[in-house]
Amino acid sequence: MIRINCPYCGERDHSEFSYGGDATINYPSLDASEKEWTEAIFFRKNIKGFQFETWHHSNGCRMWLVVERSTVTHEIKSVKPCHPNLQKVVENNK
Amino acid sequence: MTKFNAWNVIKNGLNGQSYWTRQWRDPEPKSIYDVVIIGGGLHGLATAYYLAKNHNIKNVAILEKGWIGGGNAGRNTTIVRSNYMMPGNHEFYEHSLKLWENLSHELNYNVMFSQRAHVSLFHSPGAKDSVSRIYNIMRLHGTDAELWDLKTLKKKIPHLNYHNSRFPILGAAVQKRAGNARHDAVAWGYARAADTLGVDILQNCEVTGFTRKNGNIESIQTSRGIIKGKKIGFAVAGNTSMLWQMAELGNLPIESHKLQAFVSEAVKPLLDQVVVYGVGGAHFYISQSDKGSMVFGGDLDWYKSYAQRGNLPMVQDVAEAAMAIFPSLGRIRLLRHWAGVMDMTMDGSFFICKTPISNLYLNAGWNYGGFKASPASGWYFADLIANESPHNYVQNHNLERFEKGINIDERGAGPDPKLHG
């Protein structure tokens, strides 16, 4: 079991969460070329090692998180809210 | 190589088994080959075999970082079927099934292919309509497919949970020619047959880098020295992205996920078919091996991973599905479980295609379906490498299909690799 330290709820089993995917995708502007959109939607770095990825606390607070996790050892380095402004709220409340 | 036949079995039986020769050589790498296949799994071995057999290209090497058949070849549930409906896919998998039907004779090696029927249960009128559409498409293309009503199903498999199930069984979609095979024997059979035709199988030979010249890959750095290949093929599903980036080719429409499989202790004959159950979020498939073990599996672990080990929530999930459909398995003990790393693609279909490097060819993205595909995968990958243009069946199984909007998405699940189970 992977344990994810949700910034809102505390440490929980990963079975409470749903895996999203690559958190580093930058979607291009709406008038960007098909090539750029194809790259953003379909192509992935598929990192072996630490990567930033999204998880949804679907059976908890239902917030989206950015998790820095190794895809080899499953070790987690950091967990943050997806939205940068919410990160500040979490820090102010500590 | 001593041929396997009744005469040689009797002769060696009378001579203390002393006349058997080793099944494949352990050669030193040559400096240059016509074709180098990276990856000594079922697809790489089959490719090398069909290059030699169908195209008379015999100066071929297979580079394998561990030992042949030690990766996903030995980490699957050995199911063989061809119940696909998308153009390209159904012709491809049907050809694969036909190759399976003659594989033991073709390789002079008993792969224990057993056409015991693949029985896919349905639990609602909607599911019946949906599966009927797929199985009708199969019939229109000459593949065997039939629907079993509840009466037939109860007669064939009496011990499913017909009574108190949350999702009552209404019947099943069946492919009778489908079944399973012995995975190790497939790897060994292809290795032995390819070696006999002159293919060098180089084990413990890990690729560490590529040297480029004039846009081509000129040579491959390996743990056993530098090896040159006029043409190079990748067949390393699970780790395709790593090799792709080593060749400085950027990103692929692939994520690596792990899929678990389970083997129980051996029991007396219990199940004559491959049974598939999928409803209400569950996904479960089971058969019984010739040793008597129940072999079964379920979904991916749902998060991206290169680890060849499974996680416990999926063990629980699969056990629950087993109990829902096969309550008689309640007291059975699990012997082993393991995970294999899969290339999960953005539309659930594979790649057999050319690449931006003119002497490099790609075989990847097998999702859940790599085992059954291996004979046809080798057949059409060899065809692509030899003739330098894809066969009609695999003409859209390339990396450009996403930009062109011709995704081959059997499930219609969209661009999320983990959903294409």
PDB file of C-alpha atoms in Angstrom, chain A residues 32-94:
ATOM      1  CA  ALA A  32      -2.148  26.130 -31.506  1.00  0.00           C
ATOM      2  CA  SER A  33      -1.331  23.634 -34.278  1.00  0.00           C
ATOM      3  CA  GLU A  34      -2.677  20.074 -34.332  1.00  0.00           C
ATOM      4  CA  LYS A  35       0.884  18.882 -33.838  1.00  0.00           C
ATOM      5  CA  GLU A  36       1.173  20.732 -30.511  1.00  0.00           C
ATOM      6  CA  TRP A  37      -2.229  19.473 -29.328  1.00  0.00           C
ATOM      7  CA  THR A  38      -1.409  15.903 -30.352  1.00  0.00           C
ATOM      8  CA  GLU A  39       1.825  16.113 -28.380  1.00  0.00           C
ATOM      9  CA  ALA A  40       0.039  17.463 -25.271  1.00  0.00           C
ATOM     10  CA  ILE A  41      -2.862  14.997 -25.312  1.00  0.00           C
ATOM     11  CA  PHE A  42      -1.266  11.769 -26.512  1.00  0.00           C
ATOM     12  CA  PHE A  43       2.501  11.821 -25.913  1.00  0.00           C
ATOM     13  CA  ARG A  44       4.140  11.238 -22.534  1.00  0.00           C
ATOM     14  CA  LYS A  45       7.639  11.274 -21.019  1.00  0.00           C
ATOM     15  CA  ASN A  46       6.781   8.062 -19.159  1.00  0.00           C
ATOM     16  CA  ILE A  47       9.480   8.764 -16.572  1.00  0.00           C
ATOM     17  CA  LYS A  48      11.237   5.897 -14.796  1.00  0.00           C
ATOM     18  CA  GLY A  49      12.082   7.520 -11.454  1.00  0.00           C
ATOM     19  CA  PHE A  50      10.604  10.538  -9.659  1.00  0.00           C
ATOM     20  CA  GLN A  51       7.775  12.296 -11.466  1.00  0.00           C
ATOM     21  CA  PHE A  52       5.067  14.838 -10.666  1.00  0.00           C
ATOM     22  CA  GLU A  53       1.623  13.292 -11.038  1.00  0.00           C
ATOM     23  CA  THR A  54      -1.955  14.147 -10.099  1.00  0.00           C
ATOM     24  CA  TRP A  55      -4.073  12.146  -7.668  1.00  0.00           C
ATOM     25  CA  HIS A  56      -7.707  12.767  -6.739  1.00  0.00           C
ATOM     26  CA  HIS A  57      -8.735  12.104  -3.143  1.00  0.00           C
ATOM     27  CA  SER A  58     -11.937  10.603  -4.516  1.00  0.00           C
ATOM     28  CA  ASN A  59     -12.943   8.736  -1.350  1.00  0.00           C
ATOM     29  CA  GLY A  60     -11.884  11.583   0.934  1.00  0.00           C
ATOM     30  CA  CYS A  61     -11.914  15.362   0.569  1.00  0.00           C
ATOM     31  CA  ARG A  62     -12.254  15.066  -3.244  1.00  0.00           C
ATOM     32  CA  MET A  63      -9.432  17.558  -3.809  1.00  0.00           C
ATOM     33  CA  TRP A  64      -6.860  17.143  -6.587  1.00  0.00           C
ATOM     34  CA  LEU A  65      -3.240  16.822  -5.476  1.00  0.00           C
ATOM     35  CA  VAL A  66       0.200  16.941  -7.107  1.00  0.00           C
ATOM     36  CA  VAL A  67       2.350  14.088  -5.807  1.00  0.00           C
ATOM     37  CA  GLU A  68       6.079  13.675  -6.431  1.00  0.00           C
ATOM     38  CA  ARG A  69       6.525   9.898  -6.517  1.00  0.00           C
ATOM     39  CA  SER A  70       9.055   7.406  -7.809  1.00  0.00           C
ATOM     40  CA  THR A  71       7.604   5.090 -10.466  1.00  0.00           C
ATOM     41  CA  VAL A  72      10.183   2.460  -9.474  1.00  0.00           C
ATOM     42  CA  THR A  73      10.168   2.384  -5.662  1.00  0.00           C
ATOM     43  CA  HIS A  74       6.814   4.183  -5.143  1.00  0.00           C
ATOM     44  CA  GLU A  75       8.526   6.456  -2.560  1.00  0.00           C
ATOM     45  CA  ILE A  76       6.768   9.816  -2.200  1.00  0.00           C
ATOM     46  CA  LYS A  77       8.807  13.015  -1.808  1.00  0.00           C
ATOM     47  CA  SER A  78       6.099  15.666  -1.666  1.00  0.00           C
ATOM     48  CA  VAL A  79       2.329  16.150  -1.808  1.00  0.00           C
ATOM     49  CA  LYS A  80       0.750  19.518  -2.613  1.00  0.00           C
ATOM     50  CA  PRO A  81      -2.667  20.801  -3.623  1.00  0.00           C
ATOM     51  CA  CYS A  82      -3.026  21.098  -7.392  1.00  0.00           C
ATOM     52  CA  HIS A  83      -4.033  24.726  -7.282  1.00  0.00           C
ATOM     53  CA  PRO A  84      -1.109  27.001  -6.264  1.00  0.00           C
ATOM     54  CA  ASN A  85      -3.371  29.409  -4.335  1.00  0.00           C
ATOM     55  CA  LEU A  86      -4.659  26.558  -2.195  1.00  0.00           C
ATOM     56  CA  GLN A  87      -1.086  25.707  -1.223  1.00  0.00           C
ATOM     57  CA  LYS A  88      -0.846  29.147   0.431  1.00  0.00           C
ATOM     58  CA  VAL A  89      -4.133  28.556   2.268  1.00  0.00           C
ATOM     59  CA  VAL A  90      -2.856  25.225   3.590  1.00  0.00           C
ATOM     60  CA  GLU A  91       0.410  26.810   4.768  1.00  0.00           C
ATOM     61  CA  ASN A  92      -1.384  29.744   6.460  1.00  0.00           C
ATOM     62  CA  ASN A  93      -3.607  27.346   8.359  1.00  0.00           C
ATOM     63  CA  LYS A  94      -0.691  25.379   9.830  1.00  0.00           C
TER      64      LYS A  94
END
